[in-house]
CSV table of C-alpha atoms in Angstrom, one decimal:
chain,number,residue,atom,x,y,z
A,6,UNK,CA,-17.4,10.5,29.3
A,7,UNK,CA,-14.6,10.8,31.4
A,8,UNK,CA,-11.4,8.5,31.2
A,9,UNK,CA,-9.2,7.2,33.5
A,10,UNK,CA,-7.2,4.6,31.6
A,11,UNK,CA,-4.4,7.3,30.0
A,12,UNK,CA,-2.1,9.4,32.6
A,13,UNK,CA,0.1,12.7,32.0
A,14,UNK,CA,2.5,9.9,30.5
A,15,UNK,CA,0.6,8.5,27.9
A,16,UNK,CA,-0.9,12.2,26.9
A,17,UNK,CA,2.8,13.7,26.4
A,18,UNK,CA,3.7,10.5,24.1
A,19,UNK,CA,0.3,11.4,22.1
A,20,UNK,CA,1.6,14.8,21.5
A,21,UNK,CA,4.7,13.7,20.6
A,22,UNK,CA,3.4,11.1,18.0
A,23,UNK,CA,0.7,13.8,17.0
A,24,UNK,CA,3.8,15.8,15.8
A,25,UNK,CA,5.2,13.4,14.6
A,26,UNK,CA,2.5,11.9,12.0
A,27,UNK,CA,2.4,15.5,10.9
A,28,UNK,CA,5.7,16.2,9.9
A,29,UNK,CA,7.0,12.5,8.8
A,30,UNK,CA,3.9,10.4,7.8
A,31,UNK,CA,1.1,13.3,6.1
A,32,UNK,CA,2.7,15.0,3.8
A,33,UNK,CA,4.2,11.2,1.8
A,34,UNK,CA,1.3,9.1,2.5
A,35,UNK,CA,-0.2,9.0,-1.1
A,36,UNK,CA,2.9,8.1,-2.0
A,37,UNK,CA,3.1,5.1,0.6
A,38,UNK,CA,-0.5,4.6,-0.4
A,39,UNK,CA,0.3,4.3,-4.5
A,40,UNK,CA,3.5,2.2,-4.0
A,41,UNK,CA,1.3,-0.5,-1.5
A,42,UNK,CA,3.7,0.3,1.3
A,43,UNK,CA,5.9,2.4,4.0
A,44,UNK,CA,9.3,2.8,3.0
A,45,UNK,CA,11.3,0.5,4.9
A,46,UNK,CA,13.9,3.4,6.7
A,47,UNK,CA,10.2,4.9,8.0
A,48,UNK,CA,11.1,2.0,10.6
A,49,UNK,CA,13.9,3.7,11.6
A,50,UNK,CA,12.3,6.7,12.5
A,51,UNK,CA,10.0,5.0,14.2
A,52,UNK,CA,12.5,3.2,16.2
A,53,UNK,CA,14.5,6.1,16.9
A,54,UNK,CA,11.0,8.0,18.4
A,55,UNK,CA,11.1,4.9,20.5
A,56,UNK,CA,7.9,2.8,19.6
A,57,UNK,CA,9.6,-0.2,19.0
A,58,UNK,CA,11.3,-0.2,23.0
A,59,UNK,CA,8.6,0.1,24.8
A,60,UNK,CA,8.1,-3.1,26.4
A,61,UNK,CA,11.8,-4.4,26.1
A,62,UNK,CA,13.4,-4.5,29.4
A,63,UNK,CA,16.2,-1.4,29.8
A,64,UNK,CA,19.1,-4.0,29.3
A,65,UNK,CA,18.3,-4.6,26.2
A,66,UNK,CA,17.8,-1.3,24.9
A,67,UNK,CA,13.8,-0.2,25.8
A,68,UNK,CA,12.0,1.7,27.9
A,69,UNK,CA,11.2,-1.3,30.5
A,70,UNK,CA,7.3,-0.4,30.5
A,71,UNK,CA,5.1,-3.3,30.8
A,72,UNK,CA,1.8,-1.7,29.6
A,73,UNK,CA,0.0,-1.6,26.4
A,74,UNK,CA,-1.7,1.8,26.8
A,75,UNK,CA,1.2,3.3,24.9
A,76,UNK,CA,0.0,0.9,21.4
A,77,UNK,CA,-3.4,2.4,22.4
A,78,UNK,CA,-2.3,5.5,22.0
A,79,UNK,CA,-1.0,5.2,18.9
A,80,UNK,CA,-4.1,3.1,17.7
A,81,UNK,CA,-5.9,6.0,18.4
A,82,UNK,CA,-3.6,8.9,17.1
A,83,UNK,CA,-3.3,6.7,13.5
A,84,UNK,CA,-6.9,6.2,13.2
A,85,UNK,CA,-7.2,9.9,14.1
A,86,UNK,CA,-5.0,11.1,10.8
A,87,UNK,CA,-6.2,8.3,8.6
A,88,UNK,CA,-2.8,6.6,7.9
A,89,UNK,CA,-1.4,3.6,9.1
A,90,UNK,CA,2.4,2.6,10.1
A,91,UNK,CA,2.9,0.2,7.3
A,92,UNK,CA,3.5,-3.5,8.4
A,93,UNK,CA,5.2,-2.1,11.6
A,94,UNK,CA,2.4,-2.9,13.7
A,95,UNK,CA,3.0,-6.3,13.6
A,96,UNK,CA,6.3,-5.8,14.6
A,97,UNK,CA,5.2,-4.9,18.0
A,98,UNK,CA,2.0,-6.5,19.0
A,99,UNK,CA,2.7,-9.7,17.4
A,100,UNK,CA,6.1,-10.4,17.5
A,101,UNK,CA,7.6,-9.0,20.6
A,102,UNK,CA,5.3,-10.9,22.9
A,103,UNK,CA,6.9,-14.6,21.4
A,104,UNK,CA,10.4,-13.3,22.1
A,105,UNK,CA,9.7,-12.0,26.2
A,106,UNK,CA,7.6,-15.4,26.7
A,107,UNK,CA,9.4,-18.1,24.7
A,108,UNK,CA,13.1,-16.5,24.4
A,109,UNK,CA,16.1,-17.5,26.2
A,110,UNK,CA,18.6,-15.5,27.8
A,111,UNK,CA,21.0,-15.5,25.0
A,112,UNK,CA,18.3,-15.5,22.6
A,113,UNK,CA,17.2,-12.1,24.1
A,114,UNK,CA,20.1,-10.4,23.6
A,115,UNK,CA,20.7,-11.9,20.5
A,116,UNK,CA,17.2,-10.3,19.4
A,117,UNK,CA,16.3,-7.7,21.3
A,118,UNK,CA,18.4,-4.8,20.6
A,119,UNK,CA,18.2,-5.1,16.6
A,120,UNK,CA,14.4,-5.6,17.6
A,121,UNK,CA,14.6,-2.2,19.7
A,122,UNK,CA,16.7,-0.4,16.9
A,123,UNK,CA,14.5,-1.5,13.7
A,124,UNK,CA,17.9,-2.9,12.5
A,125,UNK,CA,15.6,-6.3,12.4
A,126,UNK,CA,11.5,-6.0,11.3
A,127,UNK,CA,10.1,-9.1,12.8
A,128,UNK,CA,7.2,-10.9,12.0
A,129,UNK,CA,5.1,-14.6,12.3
A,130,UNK,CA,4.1,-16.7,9.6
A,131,UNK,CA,0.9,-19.1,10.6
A,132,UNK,CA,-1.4,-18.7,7.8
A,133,UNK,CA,-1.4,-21.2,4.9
A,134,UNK,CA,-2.9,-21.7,1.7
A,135,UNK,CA,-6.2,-23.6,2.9
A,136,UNK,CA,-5.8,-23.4,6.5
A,137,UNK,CA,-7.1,-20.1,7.4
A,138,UNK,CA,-8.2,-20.1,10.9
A,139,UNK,CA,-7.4,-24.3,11.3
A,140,UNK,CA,-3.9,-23.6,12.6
A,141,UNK,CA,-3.8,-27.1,13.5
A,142,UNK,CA,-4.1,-28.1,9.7
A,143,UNK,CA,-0.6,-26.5,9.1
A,144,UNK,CA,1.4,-28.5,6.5
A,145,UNK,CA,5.0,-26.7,6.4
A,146,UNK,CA,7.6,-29.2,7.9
A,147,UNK,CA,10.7,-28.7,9.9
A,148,UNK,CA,12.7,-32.1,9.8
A,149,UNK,CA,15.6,-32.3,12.3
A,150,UNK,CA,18.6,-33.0,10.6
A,151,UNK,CA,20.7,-36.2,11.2
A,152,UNK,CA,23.6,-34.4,13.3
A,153,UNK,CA,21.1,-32.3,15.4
A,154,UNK,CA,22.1,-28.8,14.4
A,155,UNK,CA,19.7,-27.5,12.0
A,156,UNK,CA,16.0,-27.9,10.5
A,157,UNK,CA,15.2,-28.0,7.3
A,158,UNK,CA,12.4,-26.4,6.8
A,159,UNK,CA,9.7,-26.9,3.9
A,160,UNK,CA,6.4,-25.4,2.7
A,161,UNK,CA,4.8,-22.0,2.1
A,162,UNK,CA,2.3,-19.0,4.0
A,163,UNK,CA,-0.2,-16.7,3.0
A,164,UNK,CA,-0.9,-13.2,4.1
A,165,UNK,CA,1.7,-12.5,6.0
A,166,UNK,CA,1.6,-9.2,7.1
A,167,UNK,CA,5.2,-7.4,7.2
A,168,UNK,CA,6.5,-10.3,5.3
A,169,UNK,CA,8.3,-7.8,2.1
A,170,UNK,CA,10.3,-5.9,4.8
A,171,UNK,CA,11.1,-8.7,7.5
A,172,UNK,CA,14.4,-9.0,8.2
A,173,UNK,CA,13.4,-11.9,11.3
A,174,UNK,CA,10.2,-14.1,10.7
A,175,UNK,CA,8.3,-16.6,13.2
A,176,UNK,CA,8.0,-19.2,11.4
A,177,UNK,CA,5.3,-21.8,12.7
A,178,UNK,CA,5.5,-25.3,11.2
A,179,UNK,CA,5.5,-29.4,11.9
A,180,UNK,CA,8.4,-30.3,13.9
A,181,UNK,CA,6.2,-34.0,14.7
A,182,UNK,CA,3.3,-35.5,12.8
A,183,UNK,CA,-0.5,-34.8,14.9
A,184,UNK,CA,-1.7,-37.5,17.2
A,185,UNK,CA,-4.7,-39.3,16.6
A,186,UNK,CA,-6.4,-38.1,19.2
A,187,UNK,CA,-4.6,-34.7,19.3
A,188,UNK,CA,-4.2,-32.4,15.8
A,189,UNK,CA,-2.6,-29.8,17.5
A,190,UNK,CA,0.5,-31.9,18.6
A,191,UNK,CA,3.8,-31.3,16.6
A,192,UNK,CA,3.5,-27.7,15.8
A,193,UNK,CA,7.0,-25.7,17.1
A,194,UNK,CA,7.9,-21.7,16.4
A,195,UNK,CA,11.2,-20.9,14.7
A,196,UNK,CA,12.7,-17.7,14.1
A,197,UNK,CA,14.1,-17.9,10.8
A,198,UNK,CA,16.6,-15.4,8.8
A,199,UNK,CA,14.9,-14.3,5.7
A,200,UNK,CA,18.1,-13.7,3.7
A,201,UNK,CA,18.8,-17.5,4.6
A,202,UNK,CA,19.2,-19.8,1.5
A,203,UNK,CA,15.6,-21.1,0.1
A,204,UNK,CA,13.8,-18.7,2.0
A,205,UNK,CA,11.9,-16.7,-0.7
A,206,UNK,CA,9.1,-14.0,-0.8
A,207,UNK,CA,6.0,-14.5,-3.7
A,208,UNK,CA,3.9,-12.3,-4.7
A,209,UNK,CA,3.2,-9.0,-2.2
A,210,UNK,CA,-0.9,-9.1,-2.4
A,211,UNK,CA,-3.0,-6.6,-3.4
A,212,UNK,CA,-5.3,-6.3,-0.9
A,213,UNK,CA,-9.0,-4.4,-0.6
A,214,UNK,CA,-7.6,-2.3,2.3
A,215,UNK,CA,-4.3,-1.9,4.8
A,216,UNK,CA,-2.3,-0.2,1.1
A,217,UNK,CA,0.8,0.7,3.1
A,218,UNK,CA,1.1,-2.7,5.1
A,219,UNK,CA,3.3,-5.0,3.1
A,220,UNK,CA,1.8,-8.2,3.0
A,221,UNK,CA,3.4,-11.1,0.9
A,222,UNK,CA,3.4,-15.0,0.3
A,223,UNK,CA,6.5,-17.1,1.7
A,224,UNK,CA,7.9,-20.5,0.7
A,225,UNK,CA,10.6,-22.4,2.3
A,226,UNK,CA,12.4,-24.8,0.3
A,227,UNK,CA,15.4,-26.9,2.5
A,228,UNK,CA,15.7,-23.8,4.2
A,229,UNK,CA,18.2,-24.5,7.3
A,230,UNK,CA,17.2,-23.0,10.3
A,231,UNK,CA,19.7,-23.7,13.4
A,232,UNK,CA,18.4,-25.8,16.3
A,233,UNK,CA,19.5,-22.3,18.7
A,234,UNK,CA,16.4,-20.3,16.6
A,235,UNK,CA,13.9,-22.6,18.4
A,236,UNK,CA,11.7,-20.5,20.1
A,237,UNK,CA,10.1,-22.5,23.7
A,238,UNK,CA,9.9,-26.2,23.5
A,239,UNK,CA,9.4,-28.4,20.5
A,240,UNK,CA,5.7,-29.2,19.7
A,241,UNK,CA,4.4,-27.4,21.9
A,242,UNK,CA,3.5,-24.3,19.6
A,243,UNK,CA,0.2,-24.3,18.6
A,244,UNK,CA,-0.3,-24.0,23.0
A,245,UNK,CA,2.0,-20.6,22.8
A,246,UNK,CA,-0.5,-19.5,20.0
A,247,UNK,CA,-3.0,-19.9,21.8
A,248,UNK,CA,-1.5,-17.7,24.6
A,249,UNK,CA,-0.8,-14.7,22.5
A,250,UNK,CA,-4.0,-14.5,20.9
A,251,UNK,CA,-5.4,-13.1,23.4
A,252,UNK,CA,-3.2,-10.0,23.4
A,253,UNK,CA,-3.6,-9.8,19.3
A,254,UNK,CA,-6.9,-9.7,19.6
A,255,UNK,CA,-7.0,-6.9,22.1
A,256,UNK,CA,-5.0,-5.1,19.2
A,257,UNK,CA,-7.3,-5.7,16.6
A,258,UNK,CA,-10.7,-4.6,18.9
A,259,UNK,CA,-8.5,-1.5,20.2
A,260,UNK,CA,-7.6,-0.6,16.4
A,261,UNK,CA,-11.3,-1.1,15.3
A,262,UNK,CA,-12.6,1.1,17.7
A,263,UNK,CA,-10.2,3.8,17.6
A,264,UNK,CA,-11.1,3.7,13.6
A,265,UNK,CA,-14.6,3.8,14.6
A,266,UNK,CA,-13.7,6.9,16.6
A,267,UNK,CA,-11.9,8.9,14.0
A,268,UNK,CA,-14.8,8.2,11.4
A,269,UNK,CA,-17.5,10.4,13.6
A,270,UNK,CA,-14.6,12.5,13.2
A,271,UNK,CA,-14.2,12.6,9.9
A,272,UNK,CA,-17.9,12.6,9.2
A,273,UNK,CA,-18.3,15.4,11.6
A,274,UNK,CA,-16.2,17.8,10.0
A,275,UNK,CA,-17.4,16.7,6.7
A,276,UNK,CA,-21.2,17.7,7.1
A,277,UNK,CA,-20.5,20.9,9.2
A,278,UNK,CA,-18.5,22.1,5.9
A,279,UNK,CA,-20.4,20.3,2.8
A,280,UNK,CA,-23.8,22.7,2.2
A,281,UNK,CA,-26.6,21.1,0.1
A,282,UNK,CA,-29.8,22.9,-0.6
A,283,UNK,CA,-28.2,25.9,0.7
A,284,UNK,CA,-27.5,24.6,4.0
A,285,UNK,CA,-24.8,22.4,5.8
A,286,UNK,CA,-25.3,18.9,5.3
A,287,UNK,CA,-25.1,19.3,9.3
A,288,UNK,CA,-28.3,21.4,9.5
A,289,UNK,CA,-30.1,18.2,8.4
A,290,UNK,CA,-32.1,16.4,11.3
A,291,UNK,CA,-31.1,12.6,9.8
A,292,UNK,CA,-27.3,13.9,10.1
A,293,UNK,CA,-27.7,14.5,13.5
A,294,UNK,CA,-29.7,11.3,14.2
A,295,UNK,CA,-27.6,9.2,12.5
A,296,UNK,CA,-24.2,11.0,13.9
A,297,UNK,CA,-25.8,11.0,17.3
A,298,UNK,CA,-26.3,6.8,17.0
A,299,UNK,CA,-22.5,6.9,15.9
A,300,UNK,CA,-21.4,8.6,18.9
A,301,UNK,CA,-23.6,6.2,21.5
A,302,UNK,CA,-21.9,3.0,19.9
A,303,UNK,CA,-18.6,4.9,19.9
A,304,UNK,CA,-19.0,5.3,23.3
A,305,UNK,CA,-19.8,1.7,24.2
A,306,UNK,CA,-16.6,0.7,22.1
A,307,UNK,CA,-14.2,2.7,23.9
A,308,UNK,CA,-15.6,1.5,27.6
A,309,UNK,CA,-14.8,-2.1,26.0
A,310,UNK,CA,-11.4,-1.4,24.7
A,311,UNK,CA,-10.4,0.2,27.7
A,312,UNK,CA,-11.8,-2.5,29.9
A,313,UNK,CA,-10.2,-4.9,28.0
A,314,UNK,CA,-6.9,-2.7,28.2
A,315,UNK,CA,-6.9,-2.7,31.4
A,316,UNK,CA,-7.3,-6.5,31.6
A,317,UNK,CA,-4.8,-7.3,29.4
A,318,UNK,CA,-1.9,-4.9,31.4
A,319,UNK,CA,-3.3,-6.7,34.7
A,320,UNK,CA,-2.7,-9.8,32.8
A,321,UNK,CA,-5.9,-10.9,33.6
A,322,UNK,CA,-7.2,-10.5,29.6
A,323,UNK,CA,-8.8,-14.4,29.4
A,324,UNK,CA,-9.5,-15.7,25.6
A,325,UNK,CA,-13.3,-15.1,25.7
A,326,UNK,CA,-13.1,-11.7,27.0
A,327,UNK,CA,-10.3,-10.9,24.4
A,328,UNK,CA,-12.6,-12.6,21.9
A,329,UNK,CA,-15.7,-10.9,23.3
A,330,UNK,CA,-13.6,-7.4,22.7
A,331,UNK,CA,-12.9,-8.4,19.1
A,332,UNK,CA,-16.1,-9.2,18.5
A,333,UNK,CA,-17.9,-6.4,20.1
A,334,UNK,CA,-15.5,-3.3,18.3
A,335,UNK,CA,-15.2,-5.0,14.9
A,336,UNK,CA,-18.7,-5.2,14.8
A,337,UNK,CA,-19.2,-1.4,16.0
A,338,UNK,CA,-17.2,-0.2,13.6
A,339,UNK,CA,-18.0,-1.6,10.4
A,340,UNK,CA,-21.5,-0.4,11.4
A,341,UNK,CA,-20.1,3.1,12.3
A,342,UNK,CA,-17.9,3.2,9.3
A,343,UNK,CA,-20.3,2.4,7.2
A,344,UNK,CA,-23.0,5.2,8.1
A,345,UNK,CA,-20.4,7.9,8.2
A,346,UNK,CA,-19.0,7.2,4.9
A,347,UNK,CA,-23.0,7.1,3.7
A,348,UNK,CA,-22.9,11.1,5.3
A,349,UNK,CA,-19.9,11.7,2.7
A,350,UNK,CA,-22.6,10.8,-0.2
A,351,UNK,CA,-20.2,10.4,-3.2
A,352,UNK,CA,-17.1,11.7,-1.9
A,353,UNK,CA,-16.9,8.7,0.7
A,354,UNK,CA,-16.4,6.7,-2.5
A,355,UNK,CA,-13.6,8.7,-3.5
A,356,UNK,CA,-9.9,7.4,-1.8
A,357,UNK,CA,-8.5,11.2,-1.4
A,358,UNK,CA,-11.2,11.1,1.6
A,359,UNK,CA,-9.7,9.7,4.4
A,360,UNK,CA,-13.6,8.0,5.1
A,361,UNK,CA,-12.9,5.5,1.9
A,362,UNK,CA,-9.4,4.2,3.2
A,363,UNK,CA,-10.7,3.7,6.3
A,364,UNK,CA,-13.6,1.2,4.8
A,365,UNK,CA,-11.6,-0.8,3.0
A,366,UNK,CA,-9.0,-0.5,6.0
A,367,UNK,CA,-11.5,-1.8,8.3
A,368,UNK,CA,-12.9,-4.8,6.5
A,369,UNK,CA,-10.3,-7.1,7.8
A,370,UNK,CA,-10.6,-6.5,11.5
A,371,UNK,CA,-13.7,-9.4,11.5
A,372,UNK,CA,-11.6,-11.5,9.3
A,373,UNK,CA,-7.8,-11.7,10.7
A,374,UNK,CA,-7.0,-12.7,14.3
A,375,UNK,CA,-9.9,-15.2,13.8
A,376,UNK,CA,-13.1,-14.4,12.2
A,377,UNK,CA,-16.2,-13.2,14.2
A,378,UNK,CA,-17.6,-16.9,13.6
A,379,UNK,CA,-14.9,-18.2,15.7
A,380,UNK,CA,-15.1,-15.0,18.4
A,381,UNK,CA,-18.4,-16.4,18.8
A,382,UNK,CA,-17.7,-20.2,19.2
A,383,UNK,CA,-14.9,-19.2,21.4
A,384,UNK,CA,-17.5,-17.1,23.5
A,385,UNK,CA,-20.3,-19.5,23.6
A,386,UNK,CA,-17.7,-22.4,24.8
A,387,UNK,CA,-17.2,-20.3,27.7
A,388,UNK,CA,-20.7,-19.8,28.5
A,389,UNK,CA,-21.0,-23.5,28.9
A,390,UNK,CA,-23.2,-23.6,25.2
């Protein structure tokens, strides 16, 4: 099917990242993959190739572009050579979009440019130990101090992805006690130093999937976080959540089907070159059935994502549609995933296949950025149900 959602821009920046995942990211990503993540001057190179500018204004060091198609891209080129960027991705997709809607002037060029550079890796802490997906059951506390200059903040996250190399994180936590009537009151966003005194990182978890993504527990004890590092108003941040989820979850049903895409790839190649009973594995007619069903809901993935990509540039993306997205390519390609990994036989099972990263990669995608339970409360509440 044709495509109109790329132009000649967003094909020469796939070449150019094509190239690059080649020459920097290939040849060292078993060694990424034993050591449980990217080395943390990778982030420099991908700074310097420009991924991190792209939708920072020109003042502050970017490109000025106020489009996602060029994360799409590089959704699809990852996926494509079975590697991930580390915990850089969060960098980007979830961090950036708190600084250009809650960040003041001087707060902007206080941020920006390190952001730009990969001088600072930023990232947001929400989940805690027995919240999960209850944001509003958040019990880290940031008290105002008695002369008005600082909080001091108190508590601990869980699975915070990019929290090992973070030099800036978003922390979310209870600036006011929840109403009676509302449990969502009280929450604020503060961006908080990591090297500042009783800020300290746990364990980094050892996860199913995501190897090269750093992901770590964090607890705060008195940490002092100046009143200037308050991002948007006071208790009003579980409402700026809210507004960003939208454009996370367009991320993580982009991601999923451009993983989706690159297994049928992988699978592909795999059968046309593996011969069983004297014939390629290919030659089979339930190889082509079952590759031919892959392609079809491959197909319907991609007309989603790019929908939804469109949407989200136009900024017309609403929750339910962003959570209609999630739910629709997550669920597409742990399907897809998992019958191309089946075509592999015992190989699939083996981690030197790309297939096998990519199953335990995938896993997550109906878990983070709210699980497909919620997708589909948040999509029946819109149908009026």
């Amino acid at each position: 099917m044709r495509r109109t959602v790329f132009n000649e821009d967003h094909e020469a920046f796939r070449e150019t990242l094509r190239a690059f995942i080649e020459a920097e990211v290939v040849p060292v990503y078993d060694e990424w993959f034993a050591a449980g993540q990217a080395p943390r001057d990778f982030y420099y190179k991908l700074a310097e190739l420009g991924v991190f500018g792209i939708r920072v204004d020109e003042e502050y060091g970017g490109a000025g572009i106020d489009s996602y198609k060029f994360e799409a891209v590089l959704y699809e080129e990852t996926a494509r050579a079975g590697i991930t960027f580390g915990g850089s991705g969060v960098h980007v997709l979830l961090g950036l979009p708190y600084i250009k809607l809650l960040a003041n002037d001087e707060q902007k060029k206080r941020y920006l440019p390190k952001f730009v550079s990969g001088e600072e890796m930023w990232a947001i802490a929400m989940t805690e130990p027995g919240t999960g997906s209850d944001l509003a059951g958040m019990k880290t506390t940031a008290k105002l101090s008695e002369d008005g200059t600082h909080y001091v903040l108190n508590g601990s996250k869980t699975f915070i992805t990019g929290g090992v190399h973070a030099d800036q994180m978003i922390v979310c936590a209870r600036t006011d006690a929840p109403r009676p009537d509302d449990r969502r009151h009280g929450i604020s966003l503060l961006v908080v130093d990591t090297k500042s005194e009783g800020y300290s990182i746990g364990r980094k978890l050892d996860k199913l999937g995501l190897k090269t993504s750093d992901t770590a527990e964090l607890a705060f004890v008195d940490v002092k976080v100046p009143v200037e590092n308050l991002l948007g108003e006071e208790n009003k941040g579980f409402s700026y959540l809210g507004h960003n989820l939208a454009s996370e979850r367009w991320g993580i049903a982009y991601g999923a089907y451009a993983q989706a895409k690159a297994a049928v790839r992988f699978a592909k190649q795999y059968v046309q070159e593996r011969t069983v009973f004297g014939k390629p594995v290919a030659h089979f007619q339930n190889t082509k059935f079952e590759l031919a069903a892959c392609q079809a809901e491959v197909d319907a993935a991609e007309a989603v994502a790019d929908r939804a990509t469109e949407a989200l540039d136009a900024g017309e993306l609403t929750p339910a549609e962003a959570a209609s997205a999630k739910l629709f390519c997550t669920e597409v390609a742990h399907r897809v995933i998992d019958r191309c990994l089946q075509l592999h036989g015992g190989y699939g099972f083996m981690n030197e296949y790309p297939i096998a990263r990519l199953y335990a990669d995938n896993r997550v995608n109906r878990i983070y950025g709210g699980t497909s339970e919620i997708m589909k409360s948040i999509i029946a509440k819109d149908m009026g149900l």
